[in-house]
Amino acid sequence: MTNKKKILFLHAGAEMYGADKILLEIVTGIDKNEFTPVVILPNHGVLEDALQNFGIDVDVLNYPILRRKFFTPFGLVNYVYNYFKYGHQLSRIVSKKQIDLVHVNTAAVLEGIYLKIFAKVPILWHIHEIILNPEIVYKITSYLIGKYADKIITVSKATEDRLLESSSISSNKVETIFNGIESEQVTNGSKTLLRNELNISKDAIVVGMVGRINAWKGQAEFIDAVSKVITANPNVHAILVGGVFEGEEWRIKTIDELIRNSNNSTKIHRIDFRKNIKDVYAAFDIFVMPSVRPDPFPTVVLEAMANGLPVVGFNHGGVVEMLDKTSFIETLVDIGNTDKLADQIINLVKNKEKRIVIGNNLKDRQVAMFSEKMFLKRFQVEYRKCIGSDVIDK
């Protein structure tokens, strides 16, 4: 195919958490005979390195991302100034590179609106968030997404339902495409590498979570629950994996203090996020998803499923759609109830056979429903619709 279509991807960071991994997966996985991806990130980081390693056209432009730090009078002025400054630069790039479509990856990137208005380029908006509060942010972002996006892709039905609740978005603009992963990239790690690093015996049962440390991912709830589990089962260790946004290093100190104050502090380990995540999952026996706000469609759960791990968590958000309700919903408990969370973990700690059965079934479910191939195929269809191409996937 000679007339390849150029897609510009705008993202909210350059780390390697859920939405970052999904962006990398799309950009590297789409058909290069049909599409040419161009990526512009707001800062340097491991995602930039990964894209460059794949030979992707990637650049860094310090455009502002809608975050709480801008929710002050000075912050808003700073945001607006930089929005127009970098919006103009992005518009020039769209023109210079002859971009056919802009893929805006997360609701926190509003620069796509500028490009829609001034560069006259179609916008596909990929929503990874369920915004509950502040309510005004939810209302404004929903209105802007509904008004300026040509197509809206949500990562789960829970995400789609929350957008439509705003009454600012037409349902015919929205479609849910579940994230998918290539399981081989996150499996078959070393079971002993991380355990040896943390002085955890090979016979111990390890309960783990992976997620950025912030106000709602549930690290405090995880610590509370696993402390109760360890008290009941001394052979259990817990591992908490994750870093923070730049400028929020105080959150790490808060989590470390919670661990120190726990009755089982020597068996609760916190480590920073690491590239070779497969070795982390290989060390786990049970995976916990303790987000206290609904997590739209956590990639870490897909990765845990791919590794054959049973998943325990709170009963809301995308994880409800990821697990088979008839078989595994028992491992999801009332939101914020760490006693019930601990009970479910203890149930699995005591029953190795149950851990294996649930883990194997979840592994099969990930392959059947959340594969990279299916995910990429559906996105390419949406790209063609936005651009006006009529090529059909074989």
Coordinates of C-alpha atoms in Angstrom, one line a residue:
M1 CA 0.0 0.0 0.0
T2 CA 1.6 3.3 -1.1
N3 CA -0.8 5.8 0.4
K4 CA -0.1 5.2 4.1
K5 CA -2.0 7.2 6.6
K6 CA -0.2 9.1 9.3
I7 CA -1.6 9.0 12.8
L8 CA -0.3 11.4 15.5
F9 CA -0.5 10.0 19.0
L10 CA -0.6 12.4 22.0
H11 CA -0.2 11.0 25.5
A12 CA -0.1 12.2 29.1
G13 CA 3.4 11.0 30.1
A14 CA 6.4 8.7 29.4
E15 CA 6.2 6.0 32.0
M16 CA 5.3 2.4 31.7
Y17 CA 2.0 1.9 33.5
G18 CA -1.3 0.8 32.0
A19 CA -2.2 3.6 29.5
D20 CA 1.5 3.9 28.6
K21 CA 1.8 0.2 27.7
I22 CA -1.4 0.3 25.7
L23 CA -0.1 3.2 23.7
L24 CA 3.2 1.4 23.0
E25 CA 1.2 -1.7 22.0
I26 CA -1.0 0.2 19.5
V27 CA 1.9 2.2 18.0
T28 CA 4.2 -0.8 17.6
G29 CA 1.4 -3.3 16.6
I30 CA -0.7 -1.5 13.9
D31 CA -0.1 -2.4 10.3
K32 CA 2.9 -0.4 9.1
N33 CA 2.0 -1.1 5.5
E34 CA -1.2 1.0 6.1
F35 CA -0.4 3.4 9.0
T36 CA 2.6 5.5 10.0
P37 CA 2.6 6.4 13.7
V38 CA 4.0 9.6 15.0
V39 CA 4.2 10.1 18.7
I40 CA 4.7 13.3 20.7
L41 CA 5.1 13.0 24.5
P42 CA 5.0 15.8 27.1
N43 CA 8.3 14.6 28.8
H44 CA 11.2 12.2 28.5
G45 CA 11.0 8.8 30.1
V46 CA 11.1 5.0 29.6
L47 CA 8.2 5.1 27.2
E48 CA 10.2 7.3 24.8
D49 CA 13.1 4.9 25.0
A50 CA 10.9 1.9 24.2
L51 CA 9.3 3.7 21.2
Q52 CA 12.7 4.6 19.9
N53 CA 13.9 1.0 20.3
F54 CA 11.1 0.0 18.0
G55 CA 12.1 2.7 15.4
I56 CA 9.0 4.8 16.0
D57 CA 9.0 8.5 15.1
V58 CA 8.8 10.0 18.6
D59 CA 9.5 13.5 19.9
V60 CA 9.0 15.4 23.2
L61 CA 7.1 18.7 23.5
N62 CA 6.3 20.0 26.9
Y63 CA 2.6 20.5 26.4
P64 CA 0.5 20.8 29.6
I65 CA -1.5 17.9 31.0
L66 CA -4.7 18.5 32.9
R67 CA -3.7 17.6 36.5
R68 CA -4.7 18.8 39.9
K69 CA -1.6 21.0 40.1
F70 CA -3.3 23.4 37.7
F71 CA -6.4 23.8 39.8
T72 CA -5.3 27.2 41.3
P73 CA -5.6 30.7 39.8
F74 CA -1.9 30.8 39.0
G75 CA -2.0 27.2 37.8
L76 CA -4.9 27.9 35.4
V77 CA -3.2 30.9 33.9
N78 CA 0.0 28.8 33.4
Y79 CA -2.0 26.0 31.9
V80 CA -3.9 28.2 29.4
Y81 CA -0.7 30.0 28.3
N82 CA 1.2 26.8 27.7
Y83 CA -1.9 25.2 26.1
F84 CA -2.0 27.8 23.3
K85 CA 1.8 28.0 23.0
Y86 CA 2.3 24.3 22.5
G87 CA -1.0 23.9 20.7
H88 CA 0.3 26.2 18.0
Q89 CA 3.5 24.1 17.8
L90 CA 1.6 20.9 17.5
S91 CA -0.6 22.4 14.8
R92 CA 2.5 23.2 12.8
I93 CA 3.7 19.6 13.2
V94 CA 0.4 18.3 12.0
S95 CA 0.7 20.4 8.9
K96 CA 4.4 19.6 8.3
K97 CA 4.0 15.9 8.7
Q98 CA 0.7 15.8 6.9
I99 CA -1.1 14.0 9.7
D100 CA -4.4 12.3 8.7
L101 CA -5.7 11.5 12.3
V102 CA -4.9 12.4 15.8
H103 CA -5.2 9.7 18.5
V104 CA -5.6 11.4 21.9
N105 CA -4.7 8.9 24.5
T106 CA -6.5 9.8 27.8
A107 CA -8.9 12.6 28.9
A108 CA -6.1 14.6 30.5
V109 CA -4.7 15.6 27.1
L110 CA -6.9 18.4 25.7
E111 CA -4.5 19.5 23.0
G112 CA -6.5 17.5 20.5
I113 CA -9.2 20.2 20.7
Y114 CA -6.8 22.8 19.4
L115 CA -5.8 20.5 16.5
K116 CA -9.4 19.8 15.7
I117 CA -10.2 23.5 15.5
F118 CA -7.1 25.0 13.9
A119 CA -5.5 22.1 12.0
K120 CA -8.9 20.7 10.9
V121 CA -7.8 17.1 11.5
P122 CA -10.1 14.3 12.8
I123 CA -9.8 13.3 16.4
L124 CA -10.1 9.8 18.0
W125 CA -10.2 10.2 21.7
H126 CA -9.2 7.1 23.7
I127 CA -10.6 7.3 27.3
H128 CA -8.8 5.3 30.0
E129 CA -10.4 7.2 33.0
I130 CA -13.5 7.2 35.1
I131 CA -13.7 10.7 36.4
L132 CA -15.8 10.9 39.6
N133 CA -14.6 14.2 41.0
P134 CA -14.1 17.1 41.0
E135 CA -17.6 17.1 39.4
I136 CA -16.8 20.3 37.5
V137 CA -13.8 18.6 35.8
Y138 CA -16.0 15.6 34.9
K139 CA -18.6 17.9 33.4
I140 CA -16.2 20.1 31.5
T141 CA -14.0 17.2 30.1
S142 CA -17.1 15.2 29.1
Y143 CA -18.5 18.2 27.3
L144 CA -15.3 18.9 25.4
I145 CA -14.8 15.2 24.5
G146 CA -18.3 15.0 23.2
K147 CA -18.1 18.2 21.2
Y148 CA -14.7 17.8 19.6
A149 CA -14.0 14.1 19.2
D150 CA -15.0 12.4 15.9
K151 CA -14.8 9.0 17.7
I152 CA -14.6 8.1 21.4
I153 CA -13.1 4.8 22.4
T154 CA -13.5 3.7 26.0
V155 CA -11.6 0.9 27.6
S156 CA -14.6 -0.6 29.4
K157 CA -18.4 -0.4 29.7
A158 CA -18.0 1.2 33.1
T159 CA -16.0 4.0 31.4
E160 CA -18.5 4.4 28.6
D161 CA -21.4 4.5 31.1
R162 CA -19.8 7.2 33.2
L163 CA -19.2 9.4 30.1
L164 CA -22.8 9.0 28.9
E165 CA -24.1 10.0 32.4
S166 CA -22.9 13.5 31.6
S167 CA -25.5 13.9 28.9
S168 CA -22.9 15.8 26.9
I169 CA -22.0 12.9 24.6
S170 CA -24.0 11.2 21.9
S171 CA -23.9 7.4 22.4
N172 CA -23.4 6.8 18.6
K173 CA -19.9 8.5 19.0
V174 CA -18.8 6.0 21.7
E175 CA -17.6 2.4 21.4
T176 CA -15.9 0.2 24.0
I177 CA -12.8 -1.7 22.9
F178 CA -11.3 -3.8 25.7
N179 CA -7.6 -3.5 26.1
G180 CA -5.6 -6.6 25.0
I181 CA -2.1 -7.7 25.7
E182 CA 0.5 -10.0 24.2
S183 CA 0.8 -12.4 27.1
E184 CA 4.3 -13.6 26.1
Q185 CA 5.7 -10.1 26.9
V186 CA 4.7 -10.3 30.6
T187 CA 5.0 -14.0 31.4
N188 CA 7.6 -16.7 32.0
G189 CA 9.7 -14.6 34.4
S190 CA 12.0 -15.9 37.1
K191 CA 10.1 -17.0 40.2
T192 CA 13.1 -16.7 42.4
L193 CA 14.8 -13.4 41.2
L194 CA 12.6 -11.0 43.2
R195 CA 12.1 -13.3 46.1
N196 CA 15.9 -13.7 46.5
E197 CA 16.3 -9.9 46.3
L198 CA 13.8 -9.4 49.1
N199 CA 14.9 -12.5 51.1
I200 CA 11.6 -14.3 50.7
S201 CA 11.8 -18.1 50.7
K202 CA 10.6 -20.2 47.8
D203 CA 8.0 -21.8 50.0
A204 CA 6.4 -18.5 51.1
I205 CA 3.1 -17.4 49.6
V206 CA 3.4 -14.0 48.1
V207 CA 0.5 -11.6 47.8
G208 CA 1.2 -8.6 45.5
M209 CA -0.1 -5.5 43.8
V210 CA 1.2 -3.3 41.0
G211 CA 0.2 0.3 40.5
R212 CA 1.2 3.9 40.6
I213 CA 1.1 5.3 44.2
N214 CA -1.6 7.9 44.2
A215 CA -4.8 8.9 46.1
W216 CA -7.0 6.1 44.8
K217 CA -5.0 3.0 43.8
G218 CA -5.5 1.6 47.3
Q219 CA -2.0 1.0 48.6
A220 CA -3.1 1.9 52.1
E221 CA -6.0 -0.6 51.9
F222 CA -3.6 -3.2 50.5
I223 CA -1.3 -2.7 53.5
D224 CA -4.2 -2.9 55.9
A225 CA -5.5 -6.1 54.4
V226 CA -2.3 -8.0 53.9
S227 CA -1.2 -7.2 57.5
K228 CA -4.3 -9.1 58.7
V229 CA -3.5 -11.9 56.3
I230 CA 0.1 -12.2 57.6
T231 CA -1.1 -12.2 61.2
A232 CA -3.3 -15.2 60.3
N233 CA -0.7 -16.8 58.1
P234 CA 3.0 -16.1 59.1
N235 CA 4.2 -17.8 55.9
V236 CA 2.8 -15.0 53.8
H237 CA 4.8 -12.0 52.4
A238 CA 3.3 -9.0 50.5
I239 CA 5.0 -7.0 47.8
L240 CA 3.8 -3.5 46.7
V241 CA 5.1 -2.3 43.4
G242 CA 4.9 1.2 42.1
G243 CA 6.3 4.7 41.8
V244 CA 4.8 8.2 41.8
F245 CA 4.3 11.2 39.5
E246 CA 7.2 13.7 39.6
G247 CA 6.6 16.1 42.5
E248 CA 4.6 13.6 44.5
E249 CA 7.5 11.8 46.2
W250 CA 5.8 12.5 49.6
R251 CA 3.3 9.7 48.8
I252 CA 6.2 7.2 49.0
K253 CA 7.1 8.4 52.4
T254 CA 3.5 8.1 53.5
I255 CA 3.3 4.5 52.3
D256 CA 6.6 3.6 53.8
E257 CA 5.4 4.9 57.2
L258 CA 2.2 2.8 56.9
I259 CA 4.4 -0.2 56.4
R260 CA 6.7 0.6 59.3
N261 CA 3.7 1.1 61.6
S262 CA 2.2 -2.3 60.6
N263 CA 2.5 -5.3 62.9
N264 CA 4.1 -7.2 60.1
S265 CA 6.4 -4.6 58.6
T266 CA 9.2 -7.1 57.9
K267 CA 7.0 -9.1 55.6
I268 CA 5.5 -6.2 53.6
H269 CA 7.9 -5.0 50.9
R270 CA 7.6 -1.9 48.7
I271 CA 9.7 -1.6 45.5
D272 CA 9.7 0.9 42.7
F273 CA 8.2 0.0 39.4
R274 CA 10.6 -1.9 37.2
K275 CA 10.9 -2.6 33.5
N276 CA 11.1 -6.3 33.7
I277 CA 7.6 -6.7 35.1
K278 CA 7.4 -10.5 34.2
D279 CA 9.8 -11.3 37.1
V280 CA 7.4 -9.4 39.5
Y281 CA 4.4 -11.4 38.5
A282 CA 6.4 -14.7 38.6
A283 CA 7.1 -14.0 42.2
F284 CA 3.4 -13.6 43.1
D285 CA 1.0 -16.3 44.1
I286 CA -2.1 -14.0 44.5
F287 CA -2.7 -10.6 42.8
V288 CA -4.7 -7.9 44.5
M289 CA -6.5 -4.9 42.8
P290 CA -7.5 -2.6 45.7
S291 CA -8.4 0.6 43.9
V292 CA -10.9 2.6 46.0
R293 CA -12.2 4.4 43.0
P294 CA -13.4 2.5 39.9
D295 CA -10.3 1.6 37.8
P296 CA -11.5 1.7 34.2
F297 CA -9.7 -1.4 32.8
P298 CA -6.5 -2.1 34.7
T299 CA -3.8 -3.5 32.5
V300 CA -2.1 -5.0 35.5
V301 CA -5.1 -7.3 36.0
L302 CA -4.7 -8.5 32.4
E303 CA -1.0 -9.1 33.1
A304 CA -1.9 -11.0 36.3
M305 CA -4.4 -13.1 34.4
A306 CA -1.8 -13.9 31.7
N307 CA 0.4 -15.2 34.5
G308 CA -2.3 -17.5 35.8
L309 CA -2.7 -15.6 39.1
P310 CA -6.0 -15.5 41.0
V311 CA -7.3 -11.9 41.3
V312 CA -8.8 -10.4 44.5
G313 CA -10.1 -6.8 44.6
F314 CA -12.9 -4.4 45.2
N315 CA -16.2 -4.9 43.2
H316 CA -16.3 -1.9 40.9
G317 CA -14.8 -0.5 37.7
G318 CA -13.5 -2.5 34.7
V319 CA -12.2 -5.4 36.8
V320 CA -15.8 -6.6 37.1
E321 CA -15.9 -7.0 33.3
M322 CA -12.6 -8.6 33.2
L323 CA -13.5 -11.5 35.5
D324 CA -16.1 -14.0 34.7
K325 CA -19.0 -13.1 37.0
T326 CA -20.3 -16.6 37.3
S327 CA -17.0 -18.2 38.3
F328 CA -14.8 -15.6 39.9
I329 CA -17.0 -12.7 41.3
E330 CA -16.6 -14.2 44.8
T331 CA -13.0 -12.8 44.8
L332 CA -14.4 -9.3 44.5
V333 CA -15.6 -7.6 47.7
D334 CA -17.3 -4.5 48.9
I335 CA -15.4 -1.3 48.1
G336 CA -13.1 -0.3 50.9
N337 CA -13.8 -3.3 53.1
T338 CA -10.3 -4.5 54.0
D339 CA -11.6 -7.1 56.4
K340 CA -13.5 -8.9 53.5
L341 CA -10.5 -8.3 51.2
A342 CA -8.3 -10.0 53.8
D343 CA -10.8 -12.9 54.2
Q344 CA -10.7 -13.6 50.4
I345 CA -6.9 -13.5 50.3
I346 CA -6.8 -15.9 53.3
N347 CA -9.2 -18.2 51.6
L348 CA -6.8 -18.5 48.7
V349 CA -3.7 -18.7 50.8
K350 CA -5.2 -21.8 52.5
N351 CA -6.4 -23.4 49.3
K352 CA -3.6 -24.0 46.8
E353 CA -5.9 -26.0 44.5
K354 CA -8.4 -23.2 44.3
R355 CA -5.6 -20.7 43.5
I356 CA -4.5 -22.9 40.6
V357 CA -8.0 -23.5 39.2
I358 CA -9.0 -19.8 39.3
G359 CA -5.6 -18.7 37.9
N360 CA -5.7 -21.2 35.0
N361 CA -9.3 -20.2 34.1
L362 CA -8.3 -16.5 34.2
K363 CA -5.3 -17.2 32.0
D364 CA -7.6 -18.9 29.4
R365 CA -10.0 -16.0 29.6
Q366 CA -7.3 -13.5 28.9
V367 CA -6.2 -15.3 25.8
A368 CA -9.8 -15.7 24.6
M369 CA -11.2 -12.2 25.3
F370 CA -8.3 -9.8 25.8
S371 CA -5.7 -10.7 23.2
E372 CA -3.5 -8.1 21.4
K373 CA -4.5 -9.3 18.0
M374 CA -8.2 -8.7 18.6
F375 CA -7.5 -5.4 20.2
L376 CA -5.4 -4.1 17.3
K377 CA -7.8 -5.3 14.7
R378 CA -10.7 -3.4 16.2
F379 CA -8.6 -0.2 16.5
Q380 CA -7.5 -0.3 12.9
V381 CA -11.1 -0.5 11.8
E382 CA -11.9 2.6 13.8
Y383 CA -8.8 4.4 12.3
R384 CA -10.1 3.7 8.8
K385 CA -13.6 5.0 9.7
C386 CA -12.2 8.2 11.0
I387 CA -9.8 8.7 8.1
G388 CA -12.3 7.6 5.5
S389 CA -10.4 4.5 4.3
D390 CA -12.4 1.4 3.2
V391 CA -9.6 -1.2 3.6
I392 CA -10.9 -4.4 5.2
D393 CA -9.0 -6.6 7.6
K394 CA -8.5 -10.1 6.4

